[in-house]
Amino acid sequence: MTDRRRAILTGAARVIARQGVRGLRVADLAAEAGVSTALVYYHFKDRPGILRHALAFIGDRADRYTATWYDEAAARPSDPRQLLEQTLLMEFQDLPEVRENSTAWGELRAHSVFDPELRDDLAAAGAAWVAEVAGHLGELCPDAPPGAVTAAAERLTALLEGLSVRWLSGLLPLEHARGLLREAIGVETGRLGCPPSVN
């Protein structure tokens, strides 16, 4: 990805997080990215193109900050339970990029309720997220039925998104949100018959 394209997508995530999808104006995006409106249109053709690429960028950026956390803060856990917890709890880092990413994701998701142009892309991104969590659950609970593992992953990711909105809007303290998610992981892994945590 070119530097200018990355700057435009970073700007799009920032504008969407601050002003919502309806508040995204190409002129504002260009100013945020430090480029001309013509360059925005050159790279992304139209507003729906900007939104689709911004959604993909937000997903990729979440993958990057998770990978960066593992590189800088700790080694990737070898224990499947710790890996599951850390994968989910990465969304509760009190960092500007994480806050911006989560807020922009929520704005794009809310926008699709009234405008279906992003639904397929959101569904694909959501399915990938559920599949990743289900993969961790399946590794932790190898005897659980695949359908039950997927349902548990769907519940956990849905809960995470709801808790994230409450945390970001100041309705829940960060540590309380993390604690609620940890408890939910315990409930779901217990329901699947996973080995109990040794912690």
mmCIF file of C-alpha atoms in Angstrom:
data_model
loop_
_atom_site.group_PDB
_atom_site.id
_atom_site.type_symbol
_atom_site.label_atom_id
_atom_site.label_comp_id
_atom_site.label_asym_id
_atom_site.label_seq_id
_atom_site.Cartn_x
_atom_site.Cartn_y
_atom_site.Cartn_z
ATOM 1 C CA MET A 1 0.000 0.000 0.000
ATOM 2 C CA THR A 2 1.348 3.430 -0.916
ATOM 3 C CA ASP A 3 1.924 6.058 1.769
ATOM 4 C CA ARG A 4 -0.771 8.311 0.311
ATOM 5 C CA ARG A 5 -3.322 5.514 0.152
ATOM 6 C CA ARG A 6 -2.513 4.596 3.772
ATOM 7 C CA ALA A 7 -2.831 8.260 4.790
ATOM 8 C CA ILE A 8 -6.264 8.471 3.146
ATOM 9 C CA LEU A 9 -7.492 5.304 4.865
ATOM 10 C CA THR A 10 -6.084 6.403 8.223
ATOM 11 C CA GLY A 11 -7.874 9.707 7.734
ATOM 12 C CA ALA A 12 -11.094 7.907 6.782
ATOM 13 C CA ALA A 13 -11.000 5.823 9.975
ATOM 14 C CA ARG A 14 -10.394 8.966 12.028
ATOM 15 C CA VAL A 15 -13.179 10.984 10.367
ATOM 16 C CA ILE A 16 -15.653 8.097 10.608
ATOM 17 C CA ALA A 17 -14.798 7.599 14.290
ATOM 18 C CA ARG A 18 -15.316 11.308 15.042
ATOM 19 C CA GLN A 19 -18.183 12.232 12.729
ATOM 20 C CA GLY A 20 -19.847 8.945 11.790
ATOM 21 C CA VAL A 21 -20.380 7.621 8.295
ATOM 22 C CA ARG A 22 -22.996 10.256 7.469
ATOM 23 C CA GLY A 23 -20.516 12.935 8.518
ATOM 24 C CA LEU A 24 -17.813 11.657 6.165
ATOM 25 C CA ARG A 25 -17.246 14.315 3.513
ATOM 26 C CA VAL A 26 -14.554 13.779 0.919
ATOM 27 C CA ALA A 27 -13.258 17.320 1.453
ATOM 28 C CA ASP A 28 -12.890 16.651 5.205
ATOM 29 C CA LEU A 29 -11.193 13.334 4.491
ATOM 30 C CA ALA A 30 -8.764 14.962 2.067
ATOM 31 C CA ALA A 31 -7.918 17.655 4.631
ATOM 32 C CA GLU A 32 -7.408 15.030 7.359
ATOM 33 C CA ALA A 33 -5.122 12.998 5.076
ATOM 34 C CA GLY A 34 -3.278 16.047 3.714
ATOM 35 C CA VAL A 35 -4.140 15.260 0.087
ATOM 36 C CA SER A 36 -6.406 16.676 -2.609
ATOM 37 C CA THR A 37 -9.982 15.497 -3.114
ATOM 38 C CA ALA A 38 -8.965 14.450 -6.642
ATOM 39 C CA LEU A 39 -6.393 12.072 -5.170
ATOM 40 C CA VAL A 40 -9.029 10.546 -2.860
ATOM 41 C CA TYR A 41 -11.262 9.900 -5.875
ATOM 42 C CA TYR A 42 -8.306 8.603 -7.898
ATOM 43 C CA HIS A 43 -7.607 5.928 -5.283
ATOM 44 C CA PHE A 44 -11.166 5.054 -4.239
ATOM 45 C CA LYS A 45 -13.474 6.151 -7.091
ATOM 46 C CA ASP A 46 -16.495 7.072 -4.959
ATOM 47 C CA ARG A 47 -17.854 7.282 -1.408
ATOM 48 C CA PRO A 48 -18.945 3.598 -1.250
ATOM 49 C CA GLY A 49 -15.435 2.657 -2.368
ATOM 50 C CA ILE A 50 -13.965 4.746 0.424
ATOM 51 C CA LEU A 51 -16.224 3.033 2.967
ATOM 52 C CA ARG A 52 -15.454 -0.497 1.732
ATOM 53 C CA HIS A 53 -11.714 0.119 1.787
ATOM 54 C CA ALA A 54 -11.908 1.868 5.168
ATOM 55 C CA LEU A 55 -13.673 -1.183 6.609
ATOM 56 C CA ALA A 56 -10.936 -3.493 5.287
ATOM 57 C CA PHE A 57 -8.252 -1.106 6.578
ATOM 58 C CA ILE A 58 -9.804 -1.082 10.056
ATOM 59 C CA GLY A 59 -9.763 -4.899 10.128
ATOM 60 C CA ASP A 60 -6.171 -5.038 8.922
ATOM 61 C CA ARG A 61 -5.122 -2.407 11.448
ATOM 62 C CA ALA A 62 -6.693 -4.436 14.275
ATOM 63 C CA ASP A 63 -4.633 -7.433 13.122
ATOM 64 C CA ARG A 64 -1.512 -5.226 13.074
ATOM 65 C CA TYR A 65 -1.919 -3.765 16.552
ATOM 66 C CA THR A 66 -2.561 -7.239 17.928
ATOM 67 C CA ALA A 67 0.603 -8.529 16.260
ATOM 68 C CA THR A 68 2.546 -5.484 17.482
ATOM 69 C CA TRP A 69 1.353 -6.113 21.039
ATOM 70 C CA TYR A 70 2.678 -9.669 20.866
ATOM 71 C CA ASP A 71 5.985 -8.438 19.458
ATOM 72 C CA GLU A 72 6.471 -5.653 22.014
ATOM 73 C CA ALA A 73 4.697 -6.711 25.192
ATOM 74 C CA ALA A 74 4.860 -10.459 25.366
ATOM 75 C CA ALA A 75 5.420 -13.591 23.386
ATOM 76 C CA ARG A 76 2.378 -15.150 21.775
ATOM 77 C CA PRO A 77 0.953 -17.492 24.428
ATOM 78 C CA SER A 78 1.329 -21.193 23.796
ATOM 79 C CA ASP A 79 -1.557 -22.038 26.141
ATOM 80 C CA PRO A 80 -4.823 -22.109 24.109
ATOM 81 C CA ARG A 81 -6.854 -20.554 26.939
ATOM 82 C CA GLN A 82 -4.446 -17.621 27.287
ATOM 83 C CA LEU A 83 -4.378 -17.169 23.522
ATOM 84 C CA LEU A 84 -8.191 -17.042 23.416
ATOM 85 C CA GLU A 85 -8.319 -14.500 26.260
ATOM 86 C CA GLN A 86 -5.614 -12.287 24.830
ATOM 87 C CA THR A 87 -7.125 -12.368 21.333
ATOM 88 C CA LEU A 88 -10.401 -11.032 22.713
ATOM 89 C CA LEU A 89 -8.943 -8.666 25.299
ATOM 90 C CA MET A 90 -6.736 -6.929 22.709
ATOM 91 C CA GLU A 91 -9.850 -4.928 21.841
ATOM 92 C CA PHE A 92 -9.769 -3.392 25.324
ATOM 93 C CA GLN A 93 -6.417 -1.614 25.065
ATOM 94 C CA ASP A 94 -6.705 1.996 26.187
ATOM 95 C CA LEU A 95 -4.778 3.333 23.203
ATOM 96 C CA PRO A 96 -5.896 6.028 20.728
ATOM 97 C CA GLU A 97 -5.578 3.718 17.716
ATOM 98 C CA VAL A 98 -7.658 0.979 19.369
ATOM 99 C CA ARG A 99 -10.311 3.459 20.503
ATOM 100 C CA GLU A 100 -10.464 4.976 17.024
ATOM 101 C CA ASN A 101 -10.619 1.574 15.334
ATOM 102 C CA SER A 102 -13.393 0.283 17.596
ATOM 103 C CA THR A 103 -15.405 3.479 17.248
ATOM 104 C CA ALA A 104 -15.090 3.529 13.457
ATOM 105 C CA TRP A 105 -16.088 -0.167 13.267
ATOM 106 C CA GLY A 106 -19.180 0.587 15.339
ATOM 107 C CA GLU A 107 -20.087 3.543 13.132
ATOM 108 C CA LEU A 108 -19.762 1.438 9.972
ATOM 109 C CA ARG A 109 -21.860 -1.327 11.537
ATOM 110 C CA ALA A 110 -24.565 1.146 12.614
ATOM 111 C CA HIS A 111 -24.581 2.729 9.149
ATOM 112 C CA SER A 112 -25.324 -0.627 7.518
ATOM 113 C CA VAL A 113 -28.631 -0.855 9.431
ATOM 114 C CA PHE A 114 -30.094 1.845 7.170
ATOM 115 C CA ASP A 115 -27.825 1.530 4.147
ATOM 116 C CA PRO A 116 -27.155 -2.040 3.006
ATOM 117 C CA GLU A 117 -24.170 -1.196 0.762
ATOM 118 C CA LEU A 118 -21.683 -2.391 3.407
ATOM 119 C CA ARG A 119 -23.574 -5.413 4.725
ATOM 120 C CA ASP A 120 -21.759 -8.043 2.677
ATOM 121 C CA ASP A 121 -18.350 -6.631 3.585
ATOM 122 C CA LEU A 122 -19.319 -6.356 7.262
ATOM 123 C CA ALA A 123 -20.699 -9.893 7.228
ATOM 124 C CA ALA A 124 -17.437 -11.207 5.769
ATOM 125 C CA ALA A 125 -15.343 -9.312 8.334
ATOM 126 C CA GLY A 126 -17.588 -10.503 11.166
ATOM 127 C CA ALA A 127 -17.450 -14.091 9.942
ATOM 128 C CA ALA A 128 -13.641 -13.955 9.834
ATOM 129 C CA TRP A 129 -13.559 -12.647 13.421
ATOM 130 C CA VAL A 130 -15.933 -15.394 14.596
ATOM 131 C CA ALA A 131 -13.861 -18.016 12.742
ATOM 132 C CA GLU A 132 -10.658 -16.831 14.432
ATOM 133 C CA VAL A 133 -12.233 -17.041 17.895
ATOM 134 C CA ALA A 134 -13.841 -20.386 17.038
ATOM 135 C CA GLY A 135 -10.420 -21.674 15.990
ATOM 136 C CA HIS A 136 -9.005 -20.803 19.410
ATOM 137 C CA LEU A 137 -12.015 -22.367 21.144
ATOM 138 C CA GLY A 138 -11.701 -25.503 19.025
ATOM 139 C CA GLU A 139 -8.056 -25.834 19.967
ATOM 140 C CA LEU A 140 -8.936 -25.442 23.628
ATOM 141 C CA CYS A 141 -12.003 -27.727 23.463
ATOM 142 C CA PRO A 142 -11.193 -30.335 20.787
ATOM 143 C CA ASP A 143 -14.100 -32.618 21.736
ATOM 144 C CA ALA A 144 -16.779 -29.914 21.463
ATOM 145 C CA PRO A 145 -19.157 -30.095 18.458
ATOM 146 C CA PRO A 146 -18.177 -27.596 15.749
ATOM 147 C CA GLY A 147 -21.617 -25.961 15.742
ATOM 148 C CA ALA A 148 -21.430 -25.355 19.485
ATOM 149 C CA VAL A 149 -17.916 -23.905 19.126
ATOM 150 C CA THR A 150 -19.084 -21.488 16.422
ATOM 151 C CA ALA A 151 -22.115 -20.442 18.494
ATOM 152 C CA ALA A 152 -19.852 -19.773 21.493
ATOM 153 C CA ALA A 153 -17.552 -17.678 19.298
ATOM 154 C CA GLU A 154 -20.543 -15.709 18.007
ATOM 155 C CA ARG A 155 -21.728 -14.994 21.548
ATOM 156 C CA LEU A 156 -18.259 -13.937 22.709
ATOM 157 C CA THR A 157 -17.621 -11.605 19.771
ATOM 158 C CA ALA A 158 -21.092 -10.068 20.084
ATOM 159 C CA LEU A 159 -20.555 -9.516 23.803
ATOM 160 C CA LEU A 160 -17.142 -7.996 23.132
ATOM 161 C CA GLU A 161 -18.638 -5.508 20.674
ATOM 162 C CA GLY A 162 -21.357 -4.526 23.147
ATOM 163 C CA LEU A 163 -18.916 -4.152 26.025
ATOM 164 C CA SER A 164 -16.594 -2.151 23.805
ATOM 165 C CA VAL A 165 -19.353 0.357 23.001
ATOM 166 C CA ARG A 166 -20.169 0.725 26.698
ATOM 167 C CA TRP A 167 -16.503 1.176 27.605
ATOM 168 C CA LEU A 168 -15.840 3.676 24.817
ATOM 169 C CA SER A 169 -18.896 5.723 25.758
ATOM 170 C CA GLY A 170 -17.891 5.819 29.434
ATOM 171 C CA LEU A 171 -20.662 3.558 30.714
ATOM 172 C CA LEU A 172 -18.244 0.865 31.935
ATOM 173 C CA PRO A 173 -14.774 1.176 33.458
ATOM 174 C CA LEU A 174 -12.147 -0.599 31.375
ATOM 175 C CA GLU A 175 -11.233 -3.200 34.003
ATOM 176 C CA HIS A 176 -14.883 -4.035 34.625
ATOM 177 C CA ALA A 177 -15.436 -4.609 30.891
ATOM 178 C CA ARG A 178 -12.382 -6.880 30.800
ATOM 179 C CA GLY A 179 -13.620 -8.770 33.868
ATOM 180 C CA LEU A 180 -17.059 -9.325 32.340
ATOM 181 C CA LEU A 181 -15.476 -10.678 29.173
ATOM 182 C CA ARG A 182 -13.210 -13.014 31.143
ATOM 183 C CA GLU A 183 -16.236 -14.343 33.026
ATOM 184 C CA ALA A 184 -18.069 -14.927 29.738
ATOM 185 C CA ILE A 185 -15.069 -16.833 28.378
ATOM 186 C CA GLY A 186 -15.236 -19.047 31.478
ATOM 187 C CA VAL A 187 -18.953 -19.666 30.969
ATOM 188 C CA GLU A 188 -18.563 -20.502 27.285
ATOM 189 C CA THR A 189 -15.547 -22.772 27.728
ATOM 190 C CA GLY A 190 -17.320 -24.535 30.611
ATOM 191 C CA ARG A 191 -20.407 -25.060 28.461
ATOM 192 C CA LEU A 192 -18.180 -26.594 25.745
ATOM 193 C CA GLY A 193 -16.571 -28.964 28.270
ATOM 194 C CA CYS A 194 -13.093 -27.461 27.969
ATOM 195 C CA PRO A 195 -10.492 -28.369 30.569
ATOM 196 C CA PRO A 196 -10.734 -25.951 33.524
ATOM 197 C CA SER A 197 -8.279 -23.120 33.815
ATOM 198 C CA VAL A 198 -5.248 -23.843 35.988
ATOM 199 C CA ASN A 199 -5.007 -20.178 37.055
#
